[in-house]
Amino acid sequence: MTTLDLSPAPGAAPLGRMVLAQAGAEVRAILRNGEQLLLTLIIPILLLVGFSLAPLVDVGTDRRVDFLAPGVLALAVMSTAFTGQAIATGFERRYGVLKRLGATPLSRGGLLLAKTLAVLAVELLQVLVIVGVAYALGWQPAGAVVAALPYLLLGTAAFSGLGLLMAGTLRAEATLAGANLVYLVLLGCGGVVFPVAAFPDAAEPVLSLLPITALTSGVRAVLGAGEFPVGPLAVLAVWTVVTLGLAARTFRWE
């Protein structure tokens, strides 16, 4: 007769299960936070609908939604990977949440992986909603949305690095103010709703080096003209290497 061993067997869950559980908790925290929801979904949709239906700015084409939809997709990536993540991580560091999570069986590397998966999950939701609204407004992309995936993923990495760099070095209040300020500045001059060509000629080369401009122009080239420019990918790659490298060297967990 076989005897069942019912004695306790304490131990950590497999890494994959822990990462997925933490990623799910991160996603729920983002979607329950009013400010986060405003940044990730409400503002991009309002900009898409408002500027598509009202001739507030000259975008250089009669089909305004065709110009705006790619820019709003880029804005959604920035709002989640940079602004939202920087603010949330900054306050988690201030209140000791990161320190406590880093001491759990889920390693610090696993925590960062969970945060990355959470950002990607929220971005997937954003893309689905924004693309649905854009199609309802009459959007006719020249290429499939999936073709813009390299730009969106590299843009996510670049903005995540920038957000973690800010959250890991500044006080939480400074991160809150700085992340919102950078968000507004990049929204205004990154080609999201205003064409970069509308700025003075001397400013265009500088603006083209911004991560939001590179992301916006790359996604717009794919979805608006069916092209696949390498220049924006190179700019995003440089931002990714620099910001993630600096964040890894300077990030403070407490």
PDB file of C-alpha atoms in Angstrom:
ATOM      1  CA  MET A   1       0.000   0.000   0.000  1.00  0.00           C
ATOM      2  CA  THR A   2       1.404   3.375  -1.065  1.00  0.00           C
ATOM      3  CA  THR A   3       1.685   6.062   1.600  1.00  0.00           C
ATOM      4  CA  LEU A   4       1.114   9.657   0.543  1.00  0.00           C
ATOM      5  CA  ASP A   5       3.703  12.140   1.745  1.00  0.00           C
ATOM      6  CA  LEU A   6       1.692  15.108   3.006  1.00  0.00           C
ATOM      7  CA  SER A   7       4.547  16.872   4.771  1.00  0.00           C
ATOM      8  CA  PRO A   8       5.056  20.572   3.878  1.00  0.00           C
ATOM      9  CA  ALA A   9       7.551  21.337   1.127  1.00  0.00           C
ATOM     10  CA  PRO A  10       8.229  25.085   1.367  1.00  0.00           C
ATOM     11  CA  GLY A  11      10.005  26.729  -1.501  1.00  0.00           C
ATOM     12  CA  ALA A  12       9.744  29.435  -4.100  1.00  0.00           C
ATOM     13  CA  ALA A  13       7.492  29.019  -7.103  1.00  0.00           C
ATOM     14  CA  PRO A  14       9.154  28.649 -10.517  1.00  0.00           C
ATOM     15  CA  LEU A  15      10.610  31.910 -11.832  1.00  0.00           C
ATOM     16  CA  GLY A  16       8.227  32.050 -14.771  1.00  0.00           C
ATOM     17  CA  ARG A  17       5.179  31.780 -12.532  1.00  0.00           C
ATOM     18  CA  MET A  18       6.490  34.482 -10.199  1.00  0.00           C
ATOM     19  CA  VAL A  19       7.245  36.834 -13.071  1.00  0.00           C
ATOM     20  CA  LEU A  20       3.793  36.350 -14.602  1.00  0.00           C
ATOM     21  CA  ALA A  21       2.093  36.871 -11.234  1.00  0.00           C
ATOM     22  CA  GLN A  22       4.022  40.095 -10.622  1.00  0.00           C
ATOM     23  CA  ALA A  23       3.372  41.269 -14.189  1.00  0.00           C
ATOM     24  CA  GLY A  24      -0.352  40.726 -13.668  1.00  0.00           C
ATOM     25  CA  ALA A  25      -0.220  42.730 -10.441  1.00  0.00           C
ATOM     26  CA  GLU A  26       1.630  45.534 -12.263  1.00  0.00           C
ATOM     27  CA  VAL A  27      -0.974  45.646 -15.045  1.00  0.00           C
ATOM     28  CA  ARG A  28      -3.844  45.791 -12.560  1.00  0.00           C
ATOM     29  CA  ALA A  29      -2.108  48.581 -10.663  1.00  0.00           C
ATOM     30  CA  ILE A  30      -1.686  50.600 -13.875  1.00  0.00           C
ATOM     31  CA  LEU A  31      -5.298  50.198 -14.972  1.00  0.00           C
ATOM     32  CA  ARG A  32      -6.669  51.013 -11.499  1.00  0.00           C
ATOM     33  CA  ASN A  33      -4.654  54.215 -11.239  1.00  0.00           C
ATOM     34  CA  GLY A  34      -6.628  57.196 -12.540  1.00  0.00           C
ATOM     35  CA  GLU A  35      -3.578  59.224 -13.543  1.00  0.00           C
ATOM     36  CA  GLN A  36      -2.039  56.240 -15.313  1.00  0.00           C
ATOM     37  CA  LEU A  37      -5.261  55.536 -17.183  1.00  0.00           C
ATOM     38  CA  LEU A  38      -5.451  59.195 -18.198  1.00  0.00           C
ATOM     39  CA  LEU A  39      -1.940  59.064 -19.636  1.00  0.00           C
ATOM     40  CA  THR A  40      -2.192  55.690 -21.302  1.00  0.00           C
ATOM     41  CA  LEU A  41      -5.637  55.762 -22.912  1.00  0.00           C
ATOM     42  CA  ILE A  42      -7.771  58.839 -22.385  1.00  0.00           C
ATOM     43  CA  ILE A  43      -5.352  61.567 -23.524  1.00  0.00           C
ATOM     44  CA  PRO A  44      -4.181  59.695 -26.671  1.00  0.00           C
ATOM     45  CA  ILE A  45      -7.773  58.940 -27.698  1.00  0.00           C
ATOM     46  CA  LEU A  46      -8.905  62.522 -27.068  1.00  0.00           C
ATOM     47  CA  LEU A  47      -6.023  63.835 -29.158  1.00  0.00           C
ATOM     48  CA  LEU A  48      -6.761  61.374 -31.956  1.00  0.00           C
ATOM     49  CA  VAL A  49     -10.472  62.169 -32.082  1.00  0.00           C
ATOM     50  CA  GLY A  50     -10.173  65.902 -31.459  1.00  0.00           C
ATOM     51  CA  PHE A  51      -7.428  66.678 -33.956  1.00  0.00           C
ATOM     52  CA  SER A  52      -8.893  64.291 -36.556  1.00  0.00           C
ATOM     53  CA  LEU A  53     -12.342  65.876 -36.519  1.00  0.00           C
ATOM     54  CA  ALA A  54     -11.410  69.540 -35.956  1.00  0.00           C
ATOM     55  CA  PRO A  55      -9.000  71.441 -38.253  1.00  0.00           C
ATOM     56  CA  LEU A  56      -6.984  72.802 -35.336  1.00  0.00           C
ATOM     57  CA  VAL A  57      -3.602  72.449 -37.055  1.00  0.00           C
ATOM     58  CA  ASP A  58      -2.465  71.997 -40.641  1.00  0.00           C
ATOM     59  CA  VAL A  59      -1.058  68.478 -40.929  1.00  0.00           C
ATOM     60  CA  GLY A  60      -0.389  68.744 -44.646  1.00  0.00           C
ATOM     61  CA  THR A  61      -3.098  66.312 -45.756  1.00  0.00           C
ATOM     62  CA  ASP A  62      -6.865  66.268 -46.100  1.00  0.00           C
ATOM     63  CA  ARG A  63      -7.103  62.908 -44.353  1.00  0.00           C
ATOM     64  CA  ARG A  64      -6.068  64.105 -40.935  1.00  0.00           C
ATOM     65  CA  VAL A  65      -6.514  60.744 -39.221  1.00  0.00           C
ATOM     66  CA  ASP A  66      -3.919  59.157 -41.532  1.00  0.00           C
ATOM     67  CA  PHE A  67      -1.313  61.576 -40.163  1.00  0.00           C
ATOM     68  CA  LEU A  68      -2.469  61.516 -36.549  1.00  0.00           C
ATOM     69  CA  ALA A  69      -2.991  57.791 -35.918  1.00  0.00           C
ATOM     70  CA  PRO A  70       0.716  56.811 -36.179  1.00  0.00           C
ATOM     71  CA  GLY A  71       1.710  59.758 -33.990  1.00  0.00           C
ATOM     72  CA  VAL A  72      -0.820  58.830 -31.328  1.00  0.00           C
ATOM     73  CA  LEU A  73       0.458  55.233 -31.339  1.00  0.00           C
ATOM     74  CA  ALA A  74       3.933  56.602 -30.656  1.00  0.00           C
ATOM     75  CA  LEU A  75       2.527  58.827 -27.918  1.00  0.00           C
ATOM     76  CA  ALA A  76       0.872  55.816 -26.295  1.00  0.00           C
ATOM     77  CA  VAL A  77       4.221  54.025 -26.134  1.00  0.00           C
ATOM     78  CA  MET A  78       5.872  57.073 -24.558  1.00  0.00           C
ATOM     79  CA  SER A  79       3.084  57.547 -22.022  1.00  0.00           C
ATOM     80  CA  THR A  80       3.319  53.961 -20.771  1.00  0.00           C
ATOM     81  CA  ALA A  81       7.001  53.077 -21.140  1.00  0.00           C
ATOM     82  CA  PHE A  82       8.327  56.445 -19.975  1.00  0.00           C
ATOM     83  CA  THR A  83       5.932  58.737 -18.116  1.00  0.00           C
ATOM     84  CA  GLY A  84       3.788  56.181 -16.320  1.00  0.00           C
ATOM     85  CA  GLN A  85       6.661  53.838 -15.527  1.00  0.00           C
ATOM     86  CA  ALA A  86       8.947  56.638 -14.304  1.00  0.00           C
ATOM     87  CA  ILE A  87       6.330  58.037 -11.918  1.00  0.00           C
ATOM     88  CA  ALA A  88       5.204  54.656 -10.582  1.00  0.00           C
ATOM     89  CA  THR A  89       8.759  53.374 -10.113  1.00  0.00           C
ATOM     90  CA  GLY A  90       9.884  56.614  -8.483  1.00  0.00           C
ATOM     91  CA  PHE A  91       7.211  56.413  -5.804  1.00  0.00           C
ATOM     92  CA  GLU A  92       7.739  52.679  -5.337  1.00  0.00           C
ATOM     93  CA  ARG A  93      11.388  53.433  -4.611  1.00  0.00           C
ATOM     94  CA  ARG A  94      10.499  56.233  -2.207  1.00  0.00           C
ATOM     95  CA  TYR A  95       8.081  54.127  -0.150  1.00  0.00           C
ATOM     96  CA  GLY A  96      10.404  51.134  -0.032  1.00  0.00           C
ATOM     97  CA  VAL A  97       8.277  48.906  -2.276  1.00  0.00           C
ATOM     98  CA  LEU A  98      11.179  48.111  -4.594  1.00  0.00           C
ATOM     99  CA  LYS A  99      13.444  47.272  -1.668  1.00  0.00           C
ATOM    100  CA  ARG A 100      10.891  44.853  -0.235  1.00  0.00           C
ATOM    101  CA  LEU A 101      10.117  43.257  -3.601  1.00  0.00           C
ATOM    102  CA  GLY A 102      13.826  42.895  -4.285  1.00  0.00           C
ATOM    103  CA  ALA A 103      14.180  40.868  -1.073  1.00  0.00           C
ATOM    104  CA  THR A 104      11.470  38.355  -2.055  1.00  0.00           C
ATOM    105  CA  PRO A 105      12.162  35.094  -3.927  1.00  0.00           C
ATOM    106  CA  LEU A 106      11.441  37.119  -7.076  1.00  0.00           C
ATOM    107  CA  SER A 107      14.878  38.515  -7.866  1.00  0.00           C
ATOM    108  CA  ARG A 108      15.470  42.098  -8.921  1.00  0.00           C
ATOM    109  CA  GLY A 109      16.039  40.879 -12.458  1.00  0.00           C
ATOM    110  CA  GLY A 110      12.733  39.037 -12.327  1.00  0.00           C
ATOM    111  CA  LEU A 111      11.023  42.178 -11.038  1.00  0.00           C
ATOM    112  CA  LEU A 112      12.374  44.240 -13.937  1.00  0.00           C
ATOM    113  CA  LEU A 113      11.244  41.515 -16.352  1.00  0.00           C
ATOM    114  CA  ALA A 114       7.762  41.579 -14.806  1.00  0.00           C
ATOM    115  CA  LYS A 115       7.603  45.355 -15.174  1.00  0.00           C
ATOM    116  CA  THR A 116       8.664  45.039 -18.810  1.00  0.00           C
ATOM    117  CA  LEU A 117       5.958  42.454 -19.521  1.00  0.00           C
ATOM    118  CA  ALA A 118       3.390  44.698 -17.818  1.00  0.00           C
ATOM    119  CA  VAL A 119       4.387  47.639 -20.011  1.00  0.00           C
ATOM    120  CA  LEU A 120       4.099  45.496 -23.146  1.00  0.00           C
ATOM    121  CA  ALA A 121       0.683  44.170 -22.069  1.00  0.00           C
ATOM    122  CA  VAL A 122      -0.657  47.686 -21.494  1.00  0.00           C
ATOM    123  CA  GLU A 123       0.797  48.836 -24.812  1.00  0.00           C
ATOM    124  CA  LEU A 124      -0.959  45.974 -26.591  1.00  0.00           C
ATOM    125  CA  LEU A 125      -4.240  47.166 -25.085  1.00  0.00           C
ATOM    126  CA  GLN A 126      -3.460  50.733 -26.157  1.00  0.00           C
ATOM    127  CA  VAL A 127      -2.686  49.680 -29.724  1.00  0.00           C
ATOM    128  CA  LEU A 128      -5.910  47.688 -30.002  1.00  0.00           C
ATOM    129  CA  VAL A 129      -8.034  50.579 -28.693  1.00  0.00           C
ATOM    130  CA  ILE A 130      -6.286  53.318 -30.692  1.00  0.00           C
ATOM    131  CA  VAL A 131      -6.301  51.330 -33.924  1.00  0.00           C
ATOM    132  CA  GLY A 132      -9.999  50.559 -33.417  1.00  0.00           C
ATOM    133  CA  VAL A 133     -10.834  54.227 -32.877  1.00  0.00           C
ATOM    134  CA  ALA A 134      -8.682  55.252 -35.855  1.00  0.00           C
ATOM    135  CA  TYR A 135     -10.463  52.798 -38.151  1.00  0.00           C
ATOM    136  CA  ALA A 136     -13.798  54.137 -36.900  1.00  0.00           C
ATOM    137  CA  LEU A 137     -12.609  57.611 -37.919  1.00  0.00           C
ATOM    138  CA  GLY A 138     -11.807  56.384 -41.427  1.00  0.00           C
ATOM    139  CA  TRP A 139      -8.110  55.581 -41.116  1.00  0.00           C
ATOM    140  CA  GLN A 140      -6.631  53.842 -44.162  1.00  0.00           C
ATOM    141  CA  PRO A 141      -3.060  52.751 -43.320  1.00  0.00           C
ATOM    142  CA  ALA A 142      -0.711  51.964 -46.180  1.00  0.00           C
ATOM    143  CA  GLY A 143       0.850  49.077 -44.271  1.00  0.00           C
ATOM    144  CA  ALA A 144      -0.158  46.550 -41.647  1.00  0.00           C
ATOM    145  CA  VAL A 145       0.141  47.716 -38.052  1.00  0.00           C
ATOM    146  CA  VAL A 146       2.286  44.678 -37.252  1.00  0.00           C
ATOM    147  CA  ALA A 147       4.900  46.028 -39.694  1.00  0.00           C
ATOM    148  CA  ALA A 148       5.540  48.900 -37.265  1.00  0.00           C
ATOM    149  CA  LEU A 149       6.363  46.442 -34.464  1.00  0.00           C
ATOM    150  CA  PRO A 150      10.182  46.933 -34.635  1.00  0.00           C
ATOM    151  CA  TYR A 151       9.763  50.678 -34.102  1.00  0.00           C
ATOM    152  CA  LEU A 152       7.260  50.213 -31.282  1.00  0.00           C
ATOM    153  CA  LEU A 153       9.412  47.646 -29.455  1.00  0.00           C
ATOM    154  CA  LEU A 154      12.625  49.644 -29.818  1.00  0.00           C
ATOM    155  CA  GLY A 155      10.759  52.786 -28.796  1.00  0.00           C
ATOM    156  CA  THR A 156       9.491  50.951 -25.719  1.00  0.00           C
ATOM    157  CA  ALA A 157      13.050  49.987 -24.793  1.00  0.00           C
ATOM    158  CA  ALA A 158      14.353  53.535 -25.302  1.00  0.00           C
ATOM    159  CA  PHE A 159      11.603  55.161 -23.259  1.00  0.00           C
ATOM    160  CA  SER A 160      11.795  52.489 -20.552  1.00  0.00           C
ATOM    161  CA  GLY A 161      15.484  53.209 -20.160  1.00  0.00           C
ATOM    162  CA  LEU A 162      14.802  56.926 -19.906  1.00  0.00           C
ATOM    163  CA  GLY A 163      12.030  56.382 -17.365  1.00  0.00           C
ATOM    164  CA  LEU A 164      14.106  54.037 -15.191  1.00  0.00           C
ATOM    165  CA  LEU A 165      17.056  56.416 -15.383  1.00  0.00           C
ATOM    166  CA  MET A 166      14.906  59.247 -14.061  1.00  0.00           C
ATOM    167  CA  ALA A 167      13.101  57.142 -11.432  1.00  0.00           C
ATOM    168  CA  GLY A 168      16.301  55.587 -10.140  1.00  0.00           C
ATOM    169  CA  THR A 169      18.234  58.804  -9.619  1.00  0.00           C
ATOM    170  CA  LEU A 170      15.731  61.551  -8.736  1.00  0.00           C
ATOM    171  CA  ARG A 171      13.403  61.989  -5.783  1.00  0.00           C
ATOM    172  CA  ALA A 172       9.834  60.849  -6.400  1.00  0.00           C
ATOM    173  CA  GLU A 173       8.464  64.410  -6.495  1.00  0.00           C
ATOM    174  CA  ALA A 174      11.159  65.461  -8.964  1.00  0.00           C
ATOM    175  CA  THR A 175      10.417  62.413 -11.092  1.00  0.00           C
ATOM    176  CA  LEU A 176       6.703  63.259 -11.108  1.00  0.00           C
ATOM    177  CA  ALA A 177       7.332  66.841 -12.219  1.00  0.00           C
ATOM    178  CA  GLY A 178      10.116  65.981 -14.642  1.00  0.00           C
ATOM    179  CA  ALA A 179       8.308  63.098 -16.338  1.00  0.00           C
ATOM    180  CA  ASN A 180       5.171  65.173 -16.908  1.00  0.00           C
ATOM    181  CA  LEU A 181       7.234  68.111 -18.204  1.00  0.00           C
ATOM    182  CA  VAL A 182       9.169  65.910 -20.633  1.00  0.00           C
ATOM    183  CA  TYR A 183       5.885  64.328 -21.745  1.00  0.00           C
ATOM    184  CA  LEU A 184       4.399  67.714 -22.619  1.00  0.00           C
ATOM    185  CA  VAL A 185       7.551  68.949 -24.358  1.00  0.00           C
ATOM    186  CA  LEU A 186       7.905  65.816 -26.487  1.00  0.00           C
ATOM    187  CA  LEU A 187       4.179  65.848 -27.252  1.00  0.00           C
ATOM    188  CA  GLY A 188       4.515  69.366 -28.610  1.00  0.00           C
ATOM    189  CA  CYS A 189       7.714  69.066 -30.616  1.00  0.00           C
ATOM    190  CA  GLY A 190       7.986  65.372 -31.468  1.00  0.00           C
ATOM    191  CA  GLY A 191       5.769  65.258 -34.534  1.00  0.00           C
ATOM    192  CA  VAL A 192       2.827  63.641 -32.753  1.00  0.00           C
ATOM    193  CA  VAL A 193       0.105  66.143 -33.698  1.00  0.00           C
ATOM    194  CA  PHE A 194       2.237  68.942 -35.204  1.00  0.00           C
ATOM    195  CA  PRO A 195       4.385  68.150 -38.277  1.00  0.00           C
ATOM    196  CA  VAL A 196       8.084  68.597 -37.584  1.00  0.00           C
ATOM    197  CA  ALA A 197       8.248  70.542 -40.869  1.00  0.00           C
ATOM    198  CA  ALA A 198       6.202  73.298 -39.205  1.00  0.00           C
ATOM    199  CA  PHE A 199       9.195  74.165 -36.987  1.00  0.00           C
ATOM    200  CA  PRO A 200      12.077  76.384 -38.186  1.00  0.00           C
ATOM    201  CA  ASP A 201      14.496  74.624 -40.540  1.00  0.00           C
ATOM    202  CA  ALA A 202      17.336  74.975 -38.042  1.00  0.00           C
ATOM    203  CA  ALA A 203      15.342  73.060 -35.433  1.00  0.00           C
ATOM    204  CA  GLU A 204      14.476  70.052 -37.571  1.00  0.00           C
ATOM    205  CA  PRO A 205      17.872  68.263 -37.341  1.00  0.00           C
ATOM    206  CA  VAL A 206      17.780  68.576 -33.547  1.00  0.00           C
ATOM    207  CA  LEU A 207      14.168  67.435 -33.266  1.00  0.00           C
ATOM    208  CA  SER A 208      14.870  64.427 -35.481  1.00  0.00           C
ATOM    209  CA  LEU A 209      17.258  63.118 -32.814  1.00  0.00           C
ATOM    210  CA  LEU A 210      14.559  62.972 -30.133  1.00  0.00           C
ATOM    211  CA  PRO A 211      13.254  59.462 -29.378  1.00  0.00           C
ATOM    212  CA  ILE A 212       9.617  60.488 -29.848  1.00  0.00           C
ATOM    213  CA  THR A 213      10.389  62.063 -33.237  1.00  0.00           C
ATOM    214  CA  ALA A 214      12.237  58.952 -34.373  1.00  0.00           C
ATOM    215  CA  LEU A 215       9.400  56.712 -33.179  1.00  0.00           C
ATOM    216  CA  THR A 216       6.701  58.892 -34.711  1.00  0.00           C
ATOM    217  CA  SER A 217       8.453  59.272 -38.064  1.00  0.00           C
ATOM    218  CA  GLY A 218       9.238  55.568 -38.277  1.00  0.00           C
ATOM    219  CA  VAL A 219       5.694  54.422 -37.480  1.00  0.00           C
ATOM    220  CA  ARG A 220       4.272  57.086 -39.796  1.00  0.00           C
ATOM    221  CA  ALA A 221       6.539  55.974 -42.649  1.00  0.00           C
ATOM    222  CA  VAL A 222       5.418  52.361 -42.263  1.00  0.00           C
ATOM    223  CA  LEU A 223       1.714  53.006 -41.840  1.00  0.00           C
ATOM    224  CA  GLY A 224       1.429  56.138 -43.985  1.00  0.00           C
ATOM    225  CA  ALA A 225       3.687  55.344 -46.924  1.00  0.00           C
ATOM    226  CA  GLY A 226       4.485  51.646 -46.654  1.00  0.00           C
ATOM    227  CA  GLU A 227       8.199  52.445 -46.205  1.00  0.00           C
ATOM    228  CA  PHE A 228      10.688  51.074 -43.661  1.00  0.00           C
ATOM    229  CA  PRO A 229      13.323  53.737 -42.912  1.00  0.00           C
ATOM    230  CA  VAL A 230      16.433  52.682 -41.019  1.00  0.00           C
ATOM    231  CA  GLY A 231      17.334  56.130 -39.669  1.00  0.00           C
ATOM    232  CA  PRO A 232      14.642  56.243 -36.942  1.00  0.00           C
ATOM    233  CA  LEU A 233      15.589  52.714 -35.832  1.00  0.00           C
ATOM    234  CA  ALA A 234      19.222  53.820 -35.464  1.00  0.00           C
ATOM    235  CA  VAL A 235      18.214  56.825 -33.351  1.00  0.00           C
ATOM    236  CA  LEU A 236      16.031  54.651 -31.113  1.00  0.00           C
ATOM    237  CA  ALA A 237      18.809  52.063 -30.810  1.00  0.00           C
ATOM    238  CA  VAL A 238      21.267  54.718 -29.609  1.00  0.00           C
ATOM    239  CA  TRP A 239      18.748  56.025 -27.048  1.00  0.00           C
ATOM    240  CA  THR A 240      18.122  52.454 -25.866  1.00  0.00           C
ATOM    241  CA  VAL A 241      21.803  51.647 -25.348  1.00  0.00           C
ATOM    242  CA  VAL A 242      22.582  54.960 -23.640  1.00  0.00           C
ATOM    243  CA  THR A 243      19.559  55.176 -21.323  1.00  0.00           C
ATOM    244  CA  LEU A 244      19.476  51.523 -20.279  1.00  0.00           C
ATOM    245  CA  GLY A 245      23.231  51.557 -19.768  1.00  0.00           C
ATOM    246  CA  LEU A 246      23.072  54.651 -17.560  1.00  0.00           C
ATOM    247  CA  ALA A 247      20.026  53.322 -15.697  1.00  0.00           C
ATOM    248  CA  ALA A 248      21.816  50.055 -14.941  1.00  0.00           C
ATOM    249  CA  ARG A 249      24.815  51.952 -13.518  1.00  0.00           C
ATOM    250  CA  THR A 250      22.938  54.583 -11.506  1.00  0.00           C
ATOM    251  CA  PHE A 251      19.627  53.000 -10.425  1.00  0.00           C
ATOM    252  CA  ARG A 252      19.108  53.067  -6.662  1.00  0.00           C
ATOM    253  CA  TRP A 253      16.632  50.587  -5.196  1.00  0.00           C
ATOM    254  CA  GLU A 254      16.073  52.588  -2.009  1.00  0.00           C
TER     255      GLU A 254
END
